[in-house]
């Protein structure tokens, strides 16, 4: 039986999931997204073409790949069609025909970004630093069982009734709690009428497609969005996103059974980044942090915000290995550290009571006073950019990678030395 592989972020997002998903899609027939929405920004570099996908699965650049959007994804159809138009302009003429959206996906409506922005403003200094795309409020409505779903558009009487109730509730909040502008029923209906038929043509049963594809022996890639420490349950709450970004989310959000997963590939940078607020023990707030940001081009793919940068955190990584049942690691952006004299790895957290532990705290507030304990290794001071074989790497770079592997407790399957598909060292093929 061929392998079904999950590709997911093990840190705070932007690890390079897009590159790896695109790379592995040469072997996969199907790529499925299971959670998140257009808060994600996954960069695909194919020759001189660079494409950033947000809702569309990263398999789209491969002509034969079918791309599925599972039930756990919150879908903003306006954003989806914008993205499809961008893909068409980039030469992917049949993008729309190759995408299927599950009928039970939650619909993200203009009221959601409105609430997101108003609620961030109200939080003031304690703002989460969301992408402002309305992801949290859309999941709130889903869980509160007042949300509208893609499939509701097949029954317009029912849809209109649900939408009215939803807007009544949300506008009450916008007006009376946030003192912000309301979103009119007419404006939402106009937008919905504009995309309804086009969206309904893309609707299908993702769970059924996955089950049949598996029975036919086809290879499926499950593409995670965000990263493990942005997980609603296991991340640095409340500075998290509103979905399960860990491996379980790929199963519940796609409708594939848990036993259909054969391999979980965790993506990690050889350092760390985080965009938005929240705890970040290994953050470098100095010139070195700025240097890594510039060399790594660490600016958000969705919002353009500068990403915070820091050393590799092996405490977080080890935790991530447990939370996700990682089978293998893809270590990314080795080239970014090429010119450093030395590199550091966080091997423990020193808590305010003086104890050093290898477990992260339960929530953001408990990170107060937690200090990273570092191990230092010599740098390699040589270019690794574009290297495609392990043996050609400088010795100190190999030692660094081996140490990351040892501390994580997960073998390195892929090592990335540049943004392009071929700038990669493959040590183990997850689909083999
Ligand atoms: P994702 O959200 O996990 O898909 O990651 P993003 O696309 O948001 O950010 C990763 C960035 O790193 C993108 O700009 C990639 O093109 C780039 N990238 C990926 N792998 C490498 C690498 O090995 N070296 C360098 N220099 N850039 C890389
Ligand atoms: P990809 O898939 C990095 C962060 C936001 C914010 C928090 C909550 O490209 O890795 P949200 O808009 O989801 O309510 O914001 O989560 N965030 C991401 N950070 N990469 C992402 O996606 C992210 N998606 C959300 O910056 O801190
Ligand atoms: Mg990203």
Short mmCIF file of C-alpha atoms and ligand atoms in Angstrom, two decimals:
data_model
loop_
_atom_site.label_atom_id
_atom_site.label_comp_id
_atom_site.label_asym_id
_atom_site.label_seq_id
_atom_site.Cartn_x
_atom_site.Cartn_y
_atom_site.Cartn_z
CA UNK A 1 0.00 0.00 0.00
CA UNK A 2 1.53 3.40 -0.91
CA UNK A 3 2.06 5.89 1.82
CA UNK A 4 -0.19 8.73 2.83
CA UNK A 5 1.99 11.50 4.17
CA UNK A 6 1.24 14.47 6.42
CA UNK A 7 3.44 17.54 5.98
CA UNK A 8 3.07 19.98 8.88
CA UNK A 9 4.80 22.81 10.71
CA UNK A 10 6.59 21.95 13.95
CA UNK A 11 7.32 25.51 15.10
CA UNK A 12 5.27 28.73 14.76
CA UNK A 13 4.41 28.51 11.06
CA UNK A 14 6.30 29.54 7.90
CA UNK A 15 8.71 26.64 8.25
CA UNK A 16 8.69 25.94 4.50
CA UNK A 17 5.66 23.62 4.27
CA UNK A 18 4.83 24.97 0.80
CA UNK A 19 8.25 24.10 -0.63
CA UNK A 20 8.18 20.56 0.80
CA UNK A 21 4.54 19.90 -0.16
CA UNK A 22 5.28 21.06 -3.72
CA UNK A 23 8.43 18.95 -3.82
CA UNK A 24 6.67 15.79 -2.64
CA UNK A 25 3.71 16.35 -4.94
CA UNK A 26 5.79 15.02 -7.81
CA UNK A 27 4.91 11.70 -6.16
CA UNK A 28 1.43 12.46 -4.77
CA UNK A 29 -1.79 12.33 -6.76
CA UNK A 30 -3.79 14.34 -4.26
CA UNK A 31 -2.99 17.18 -1.84
CA UNK A 32 -5.54 18.04 0.84
CA UNK A 33 -5.77 20.99 3.24
CA UNK A 34 -7.62 20.25 6.49
CA UNK A 35 -7.54 23.35 8.71
CA UNK A 36 -6.87 27.07 8.78
CA UNK A 37 -7.86 29.39 5.97
CA UNK A 38 -6.31 32.25 4.07
CA UNK A 39 -4.21 33.12 7.12
CA UNK A 40 -1.75 30.62 5.64
CA UNK A 41 0.81 31.70 3.05
CA UNK A 42 2.77 28.87 1.46
CA UNK A 43 5.51 29.84 -0.99
CA UNK A 44 6.20 27.72 -4.06
CA UNK A 45 9.26 28.50 -6.17
CA UNK A 46 9.32 26.73 -9.52
CA UNK A 47 12.17 27.97 -11.73
CA UNK A 48 11.73 31.72 -12.03
CA UNK A 49 8.07 31.55 -10.95
CA UNK A 50 7.18 32.30 -7.32
CA UNK A 51 3.62 31.69 -6.20
CA UNK A 52 2.14 32.12 -2.72
CA UNK A 53 -0.91 29.94 -2.08
CA UNK A 54 -3.20 30.68 0.85
CA UNK A 55 -6.29 28.48 0.57
CA UNK A 56 -5.32 26.39 -2.42
CA UNK A 57 -3.29 23.25 -1.59
CA UNK A 58 0.39 23.42 -2.56
CA UNK A 59 0.05 20.60 -5.13
CA UNK A 60 -1.55 22.96 -7.64
CA UNK A 61 1.65 23.58 -9.63
CA UNK A 62 1.73 19.90 -10.65
CA UNK A 63 -0.61 19.45 -13.63
CA UNK A 64 -2.00 16.05 -12.63
CA UNK A 65 -2.52 16.78 -8.94
CA UNK A 66 -6.03 16.99 -7.54
CA UNK A 67 -6.35 19.59 -4.76
CA UNK A 68 -8.89 19.16 -1.97
CA UNK A 69 -10.15 21.57 0.68
CA UNK A 70 -11.42 19.57 3.63
CA UNK A 71 -14.21 20.30 6.08
CA UNK A 72 -11.91 21.78 8.75
CA UNK A 73 -10.86 24.67 6.50
CA UNK A 74 -12.65 28.02 6.80
CA UNK A 75 -13.28 29.21 3.25
CA UNK A 76 -13.47 32.82 2.16
CA UNK A 77 -14.70 32.36 -1.44
CA UNK A 78 -13.63 35.88 -2.47
CA UNK A 79 -10.07 35.10 -1.37
CA UNK A 80 -10.26 31.67 -3.02
CA UNK A 81 -11.28 33.08 -6.40
CA UNK A 82 -8.67 35.86 -6.18
CA UNK A 83 -6.09 33.18 -5.65
CA UNK A 84 -7.39 31.08 -8.53
CA UNK A 85 -7.15 34.14 -10.82
CA UNK A 86 -3.55 34.69 -9.67
CA UNK A 87 -2.77 31.05 -10.44
CA UNK A 88 -4.34 31.33 -13.90
CA UNK A 89 -2.24 34.44 -14.57
CA UNK A 90 0.82 32.42 -13.50
CA UNK A 91 -0.01 29.83 -16.15
CA UNK A 92 -2.05 27.29 -14.16
CA UNK A 93 -5.01 27.45 -16.52
CA UNK A 94 -7.00 24.55 -15.05
CA UNK A 95 -6.54 25.46 -11.36
CA UNK A 96 -10.28 25.81 -10.73
CA UNK A 97 -11.18 22.44 -12.28
CA UNK A 98 -8.63 20.62 -10.14
CA UNK A 99 -9.88 21.99 -6.79
CA UNK A 100 -12.71 20.39 -4.77
CA UNK A 101 -14.22 22.10 -1.73
CA UNK A 102 -16.06 20.02 0.85
CA UNK A 103 -19.70 21.01 1.31
CA UNK A 104 -19.35 21.22 5.08
CA UNK A 105 -16.55 23.81 5.07
CA UNK A 106 -17.43 26.91 7.08
CA UNK A 107 -18.00 30.03 4.99
CA UNK A 108 -15.90 32.99 5.99
CA UNK A 109 -17.95 36.14 5.42
CA UNK A 110 -17.05 39.87 5.54
CA UNK A 111 -18.34 40.05 9.11
CA UNK A 112 -15.47 37.82 10.26
CA UNK A 113 -12.53 40.10 9.37
CA UNK A 114 -14.61 42.98 10.79
CA UNK A 115 -14.88 41.20 14.16
CA UNK A 116 -11.24 40.06 13.99
CA UNK A 117 -9.96 43.61 13.51
CA UNK A 118 -12.31 45.13 16.09
CA UNK A 119 -11.40 42.51 18.66
CA UNK A 120 -7.65 42.98 18.08
CA UNK A 121 -8.10 46.72 18.50
CA UNK A 122 -10.00 46.19 21.74
CA UNK A 123 -7.22 43.98 23.11
CA UNK A 124 -4.80 46.90 22.78
CA UNK A 125 -1.34 45.92 24.00
CA UNK A 126 -2.41 42.33 24.51
CA UNK A 127 -3.34 41.94 20.83
CA UNK A 128 -2.66 38.49 19.42
CA UNK A 129 -1.29 39.92 16.17
CA UNK A 130 -3.67 37.93 14.00
CA UNK A 131 -3.51 38.07 10.22
CA UNK A 132 -6.81 40.01 10.32
CA UNK A 133 -8.41 37.58 7.91
CA UNK A 134 -11.32 36.69 10.22
CA UNK A 135 -10.15 33.16 10.91
CA UNK A 136 -10.79 33.15 14.69
CA UNK A 137 -14.33 34.62 14.50
CA UNK A 138 -15.27 32.18 11.71
CA UNK A 139 -14.19 29.22 13.86
CA UNK A 140 -16.07 30.78 16.82
CA UNK A 141 -19.28 30.77 14.78
CA UNK A 142 -18.65 27.21 13.64
CA UNK A 143 -18.16 25.91 17.19
CA UNK A 144 -21.11 27.94 18.49
CA UNK A 145 -23.23 26.22 15.79
CA UNK A 146 -24.42 29.47 14.26
CA UNK A 147 -22.02 29.46 11.29
CA UNK A 148 -22.99 29.13 7.64
CA UNK A 149 -21.45 26.44 5.47
CA UNK A 150 -20.58 26.13 1.81
CA UNK A 151 -23.29 23.48 1.28
CA UNK A 152 -25.95 25.81 2.72
CA UNK A 153 -25.70 27.72 -0.57
CA UNK A 154 -27.64 24.86 -2.20
CA UNK A 155 -30.71 25.86 -0.18
CA UNK A 156 -31.02 29.63 -0.40
CA UNK A 157 -34.11 30.00 1.84
CA UNK A 158 -32.34 28.18 4.59
CA UNK A 159 -29.09 30.09 3.92
CA UNK A 160 -30.80 33.50 4.09
CA UNK A 161 -32.46 32.61 7.38
CA UNK A 162 -29.18 31.45 8.92
CA UNK A 163 -27.29 34.45 7.58
CA UNK A 164 -29.83 36.89 9.04
CA UNK A 165 -29.51 35.30 12.46
CA UNK A 166 -25.73 35.30 12.27
CA UNK A 167 -25.54 38.93 11.21
CA UNK A 168 -28.01 39.99 13.90
CA UNK A 169 -25.77 38.49 16.50
CA UNK A 170 -22.46 39.70 15.05
CA UNK A 171 -23.72 43.22 14.29
CA UNK A 172 -25.04 43.57 17.83
CA UNK A 173 -21.52 42.82 18.98
CA UNK A 174 -19.85 45.11 16.44
CA UNK A 175 -22.13 48.01 17.31
CA UNK A 176 -22.58 47.70 21.04
CA UNK A 177 -19.44 46.03 22.28
CA UNK A 178 -16.76 47.10 19.80
CA UNK A 179 -18.38 50.40 18.69
CA UNK A 180 -17.42 49.48 15.15
CA UNK A 181 -19.20 49.63 11.82
CA UNK A 182 -21.84 46.99 11.15
CA UNK A 183 -21.88 44.73 8.06
CA UNK A 184 -25.11 44.98 6.10
CA UNK A 185 -27.15 41.96 5.04
CA UNK A 186 -27.44 43.40 1.49
CA UNK A 187 -23.69 43.77 1.06
CA UNK A 188 -23.09 40.16 2.13
CA UNK A 189 -25.88 38.86 -0.10
CA UNK A 190 -24.49 40.74 -3.11
CA UNK A 191 -21.11 39.18 -2.53
CA UNK A 192 -22.60 35.71 -2.04
CA UNK A 193 -24.69 35.94 -5.21
CA UNK A 194 -21.52 36.90 -7.07
CA UNK A 195 -19.74 33.62 -6.27
CA UNK A 196 -22.50 31.15 -5.38
CA UNK A 197 -22.83 29.20 -8.64
CA UNK A 198 -19.10 29.20 -9.29
CA UNK A 199 -18.38 27.88 -5.79
CA UNK A 200 -21.10 25.22 -5.90
CA UNK A 201 -19.55 23.80 -9.08
CA UNK A 202 -16.44 23.06 -7.03
CA UNK A 203 -18.24 21.25 -4.20
CA UNK A 204 -17.59 17.57 -3.57
CA UNK A 205 -17.28 15.03 -0.77
CA UNK A 206 -13.61 15.16 0.20
CA UNK A 207 -13.81 12.26 2.65
CA UNK A 208 -15.27 10.02 -0.06
CA UNK A 209 -12.67 11.12 -2.64
CA UNK A 210 -9.90 10.31 -0.15
CA UNK A 211 -11.31 6.89 0.72
CA UNK A 212 -11.68 5.91 -2.95
CA UNK A 213 -8.23 7.26 -3.82
CA UNK A 214 -6.69 5.23 -1.03
CA UNK A 215 -8.52 2.10 -2.12
CA UNK A 216 -7.18 2.71 -5.65
CA UNK A 217 -3.65 2.84 -4.26
CA UNK A 218 -3.13 6.53 -4.95
CA UNK A 219 -0.73 8.65 -2.91
CA UNK A 220 -2.18 11.41 -0.76
CA UNK A 221 -0.38 14.33 0.84
CA UNK A 222 -2.04 16.07 3.80
CA UNK A 223 -0.79 19.65 3.97
CA UNK A 224 -0.85 21.32 7.38
CA UNK A 225 -1.14 25.06 7.83
CA UNK A 226 0.38 27.23 10.58
CA UNK A 227 2.57 25.36 13.09
CA UNK A 228 2.45 23.20 16.21
CA UNK A 229 2.85 26.06 18.71
CA UNK A 230 -0.03 27.93 17.10
CA UNK A 231 -2.31 24.95 17.85
CA UNK A 232 -5.47 25.96 19.74
CA UNK A 233 -4.87 23.27 22.40
CA UNK A 234 -1.10 22.82 22.56
CA UNK A 235 0.23 26.19 21.40
CA UNK A 236 1.15 29.26 23.42
CA UNK A 237 -2.50 30.04 24.22
CA UNK A 238 -4.04 32.60 23.75
CA UNK A 239 -1.37 33.62 21.19
CA UNK A 240 -2.42 30.89 18.80
CA UNK A 241 -4.63 30.37 15.79
CA UNK A 242 -8.11 28.87 16.16
CA UNK A 243 -7.61 25.37 14.75
CA UNK A 244 -5.71 22.18 15.54
CA UNK A 245 -2.50 22.59 13.59
CA UNK A 246 -1.08 19.32 14.93
CA UNK A 247 -1.34 16.00 13.09
CA UNK A 248 -4.81 15.14 14.44
CA UNK A 249 -6.20 18.20 12.69
CA UNK A 250 -5.21 16.73 9.32
CA UNK A 251 -7.41 13.73 10.03
CA UNK A 252 -10.47 15.39 11.58
CA UNK A 253 -10.36 18.25 9.10
CA UNK A 254 -10.17 16.10 5.99
CA UNK A 255 -12.44 13.20 6.91
CA UNK A 256 -9.72 10.58 6.38
CA UNK A 257 -9.64 7.95 9.10
CA UNK A 258 -6.72 8.09 11.58
CA UNK A 259 -5.32 4.78 10.38
CA UNK A 260 -4.98 6.08 6.84
CA UNK A 261 -1.84 8.03 7.75
CA UNK A 262 1.47 6.26 7.12
CA UNK A 263 4.07 8.94 7.68
CA UNK A 264 4.17 12.33 9.43
CA UNK A 265 6.85 14.67 8.13
CA UNK A 266 7.57 17.59 10.46
CA UNK A 267 8.93 20.76 8.85
CA UNK A 268 11.32 22.95 10.88
CA UNK A 269 13.73 25.73 10.11
CA UNK A 270 17.25 25.19 11.47
CA UNK A 271 16.46 28.31 13.51
CA UNK A 272 13.02 29.65 14.47
CA UNK A 273 10.67 32.47 13.51
CA UNK A 274 7.36 33.70 14.80
CA UNK A 275 5.02 36.35 13.44
CA UNK A 276 2.51 38.05 15.74
CA UNK A 277 2.54 38.30 19.53
CA UNK A 278 3.20 35.69 22.19
CA UNK A 279 6.02 33.96 24.04
CA UNK A 280 9.19 33.06 22.19
CA UNK A 281 11.98 31.97 24.56
CA UNK A 282 14.80 31.83 21.98
CA UNK A 283 13.99 35.14 20.30
CA UNK A 284 16.96 37.26 19.21
CA UNK A 285 16.06 40.91 19.61
CA UNK A 286 19.52 42.12 18.61
CA UNK A 287 21.53 42.66 15.43
CA UNK A 288 21.95 38.95 14.94
CA UNK A 289 18.17 38.55 14.88
CA UNK A 290 18.01 41.28 12.24
CA UNK A 291 20.79 39.60 10.27
CA UNK A 292 18.86 36.30 10.20
CA UNK A 293 15.67 38.16 9.22
CA UNK A 294 17.41 39.80 6.25
CA UNK A 295 19.32 36.71 5.08
CA UNK A 296 16.28 34.46 5.51
CA UNK A 297 13.94 37.07 3.96
CA UNK A 298 11.76 36.61 7.01
CA UNK A 299 8.79 38.77 6.14
CA UNK A 300 5.23 37.38 6.26
CA UNK A 301 3.96 35.82 3.01
CA UNK A 302 0.40 36.99 3.84
CA UNK A 303 0.76 40.30 5.70
CA UNK A 304 4.35 41.30 4.89
CA UNK A 305 5.06 41.78 8.60
CA UNK A 306 8.69 41.25 9.73
CA UNK A 307 8.97 37.85 11.38
CA UNK A 308 10.60 37.62 14.79
CA UNK A 309 13.73 35.42 14.62
CA UNK A 310 15.60 33.23 17.10
CA UNK A 311 17.69 30.12 17.74
CA UNK A 312 16.47 26.55 17.22
CA UNK A 313 14.39 25.42 20.19
CA UNK A 314 14.93 21.72 20.86
CA UNK A 315 12.51 21.74 23.83
CA UNK A 316 9.73 22.85 21.52
CA UNK A 317 10.90 20.46 18.79
CA UNK A 318 10.92 17.47 21.09
CA UNK A 319 7.41 18.32 22.23
CA UNK A 320 6.35 18.68 18.62
CA UNK A 321 7.69 15.20 17.85
CA UNK A 322 5.42 13.78 20.56
CA UNK A 323 2.32 15.82 19.69
CA UNK A 324 2.53 14.91 16.01
CA UNK A 325 3.93 11.34 16.09
CA UNK A 326 6.65 12.57 13.76
CA UNK A 327 8.16 9.92 11.49
CA UNK A 328 10.76 12.22 9.96
CA UNK A 329 11.99 15.79 9.86
CA UNK A 330 12.52 18.23 7.01
CA UNK A 331 15.08 20.81 8.16
CA UNK A 332 14.87 24.01 6.16
CA UNK A 333 16.96 27.06 5.37
CA UNK A 334 20.35 25.70 6.40
CA UNK A 335 21.92 28.24 4.00
CA UNK A 336 20.61 31.15 6.07
CA UNK A 337 23.07 30.38 8.91
CA UNK A 338 26.06 29.98 6.56
CA UNK A 339 28.07 32.99 7.66
CA UNK A 340 27.71 32.76 11.45
CA UNK A 341 30.77 32.21 13.69
CA UNK A 342 28.73 30.07 16.03
CA UNK A 343 25.23 28.65 16.29
CA UNK A 344 23.16 28.00 19.41
CA UNK A 345 20.52 25.43 20.26
CA UNK A 346 18.13 25.73 23.20
CA UNK A 347 18.28 22.43 25.08
CA UNK A 348 16.23 23.28 28.16
CA UNK A 349 14.00 25.90 29.79
CA UNK A 350 15.10 27.34 33.13
CA UNK A 351 11.95 28.07 35.12
CA UNK A 352 11.71 30.87 37.73
CA UNK A 353 12.20 28.24 40.48
CA UNK A 354 15.69 27.56 39.05
CA UNK A 355 14.81 24.12 37.70
CA UNK A 356 15.73 23.27 34.11
CA UNK A 357 12.99 21.27 32.38
CA UNK A 358 12.51 19.90 28.90
CA UNK A 359 8.78 20.63 28.74
CA UNK A 360 7.13 23.89 27.68
CA UNK A 361 4.64 25.63 30.01
CA UNK A 362 0.88 25.21 29.62
CA UNK A 363 0.00 28.72 28.50
CA UNK A 364 1.54 32.04 27.48
CA UNK A 365 1.39 33.51 30.97
CA UNK A 366 3.45 30.66 32.41
CA UNK A 367 6.34 31.55 30.05
CA UNK A 368 6.97 34.63 32.20
CA UNK A 369 10.51 34.32 33.58
CA UNK A 370 11.33 31.17 31.58
CA UNK A 371 14.89 31.40 30.21
CA UNK A 372 16.43 29.26 27.48
CA UNK A 373 19.51 27.17 28.27
CA UNK A 374 21.84 27.04 25.26
CA UNK A 375 24.41 24.75 23.79
CA UNK A 376 26.86 26.44 21.40
CA UNK A 377 28.43 24.92 18.30
CA UNK A 378 30.93 26.34 15.81
CA UNK A 379 29.54 27.74 12.57
CA UNK A 380 30.67 26.48 9.14
CA UNK A 381 31.41 29.80 7.44
CA UNK A 382 30.93 28.37 3.97
CA UNK A 383 28.07 28.50 1.49
CA UNK A 384 25.65 25.59 1.60
CA UNK A 385 23.26 27.33 -0.81
CA UNK A 386 21.85 24.90 -3.35
CA UNK A 387 23.92 21.90 -2.19
CA UNK A 388 22.13 18.65 -3.11
CA UNK A 389 24.21 15.97 -1.41
CA UNK A 390 24.98 15.30 2.24
CA UNK A 391 28.66 14.58 1.55
CA UNK A 392 29.21 18.01 0.01
CA UNK A 393 28.09 19.84 3.16
CA UNK A 394 30.78 21.44 5.37
CA UNK A 395 31.60 19.21 8.32
CA UNK A 396 30.33 21.68 10.96
CA UNK A 397 27.01 21.98 9.13
CA UNK A 398 26.65 18.19 9.17
CA UNK A 399 27.47 18.15 12.89
CA UNK A 400 24.86 20.82 13.56
CA UNK A 401 22.18 18.91 11.66
CA UNK A 402 23.11 15.66 13.43
CA UNK A 403 22.82 17.40 16.80
CA UNK A 404 19.37 18.77 15.93
CA UNK A 405 18.35 15.27 14.92
CA UNK A 406 19.66 13.80 18.16
CA UNK A 407 17.91 16.38 20.37
CA UNK A 408 14.64 16.07 18.46
CA UNK A 409 14.64 12.29 18.57
CA UNK A 410 13.46 12.21 14.94
CA UNK A 411 15.55 11.32 11.90
CA UNK A 412 16.18 13.94 9.27
CA UNK A 413 14.54 12.93 5.99
CA UNK A 414 14.96 16.15 4.04
CA UNK A 415 17.44 19.00 4.29
CA UNK A 416 16.76 22.20 2.39
CA UNK A 417 19.48 24.52 1.13
CA UNK A 418 17.47 27.02 -0.90
CA UNK A 419 13.92 27.99 -1.85
CA UNK A 420 13.76 26.00 -5.11
CA UNK A 421 12.57 22.40 -5.49
CA UNK A 422 15.98 21.10 -6.51
CA UNK A 423 17.90 22.86 -3.71
CA UNK A 424 17.26 19.89 -1.49
CA UNK A 425 19.07 16.91 0.04
CA UNK A 426 16.74 13.92 0.32
CA UNK A 427 17.93 11.38 2.87
CA UNK A 428 14.68 9.43 3.11
CA UNK A 429 11.68 9.57 0.76
CA UNK A 430 8.49 9.70 2.89
CA UNK A 431 6.50 8.09 0.06
CA UNK A 432 8.94 5.21 -0.48
P1 LIG B 1 5.17 27.94 4.85
O1 LIG B 1 4.11 28.85 5.34
O2 LIG B 1 5.56 26.92 5.88
O3 LIG B 1 4.87 27.31 3.52
O4 LIG B 1 6.46 28.84 4.63
P2 LIG B 1 6.51 30.27 3.89
O5 LIG B 1 6.37 30.07 2.43
O6 LIG B 1 5.58 31.23 4.56
O7 LIG B 1 7.98 30.76 4.27
C1 LIG B 1 9.11 30.02 3.95
C2 LIG B 1 10.04 30.90 3.09
O8 LIG B 1 11.33 30.32 3.04
C3 LIG B 1 9.58 31.03 1.65
O9 LIG B 1 9.91 32.31 1.20
C4 LIG B 1 10.42 29.97 0.92
O10 LIG B 1 10.61 30.28 -0.46
C5 LIG B 1 11.70 30.06 1.69
N1 LIG B 1 12.51 28.83 1.75
C6 LIG B 1 12.07 27.53 1.90
N2 LIG B 1 13.12 26.70 2.04
C7 LIG B 1 14.24 27.47 1.97
C8 LIG B 1 15.63 27.19 2.09
O11 LIG B 1 16.07 26.06 2.31
N3 LIG B 1 16.49 28.25 1.99
C9 LIG B 1 16.07 29.52 1.78
N4 LIG B 1 16.97 30.49 1.72
N5 LIG B 1 14.75 29.82 1.67
C10 LIG B 1 13.85 28.81 1.77
P1 LIG B 2 1.49 29.35 7.49
O1 LIG B 2 0.54 28.25 7.09
C1 LIG B 2 2.77 32.04 10.66
C2 LIG B 2 -0.31 33.53 13.36
C3 LIG B 2 -0.64 35.02 13.33
C4 LIG B 2 -1.00 35.22 14.79
C5 LIG B 2 -1.76 33.93 15.13
C6 LIG B 2 -3.27 34.05 15.03
O2 LIG B 2 1.93 30.22 6.39
O3 LIG B 2 2.60 28.81 8.32
P2 LIG B 2 -4.94 34.12 12.96
O4 LIG B 2 -5.04 35.09 11.83
O5 LIG B 2 -4.70 32.72 12.53
O6 LIG B 2 -6.06 34.22 13.95
O7 LIG B 2 -3.63 34.60 13.77
O8 LIG B 2 -1.29 32.96 14.24
N1 LIG B 2 -0.42 32.85 12.06
C7 LIG B 2 0.63 32.43 11.35
N2 LIG B 2 1.96 32.59 11.57
N3 LIG B 2 2.35 31.32 9.61
C8 LIG B 2 1.02 31.13 9.39
O9 LIG B 2 0.57 30.31 8.42
C9 LIG B 2 0.10 31.73 10.26
N4 LIG B 2 -1.25 31.77 10.33
C10 LIG B 2 -1.55 32.43 11.44
O10 LIG B 2 0.49 35.78 12.96
O11 LIG B 2 0.15 35.26 15.59
MG1 LIG B 3 3.68 30.88 5.55
#
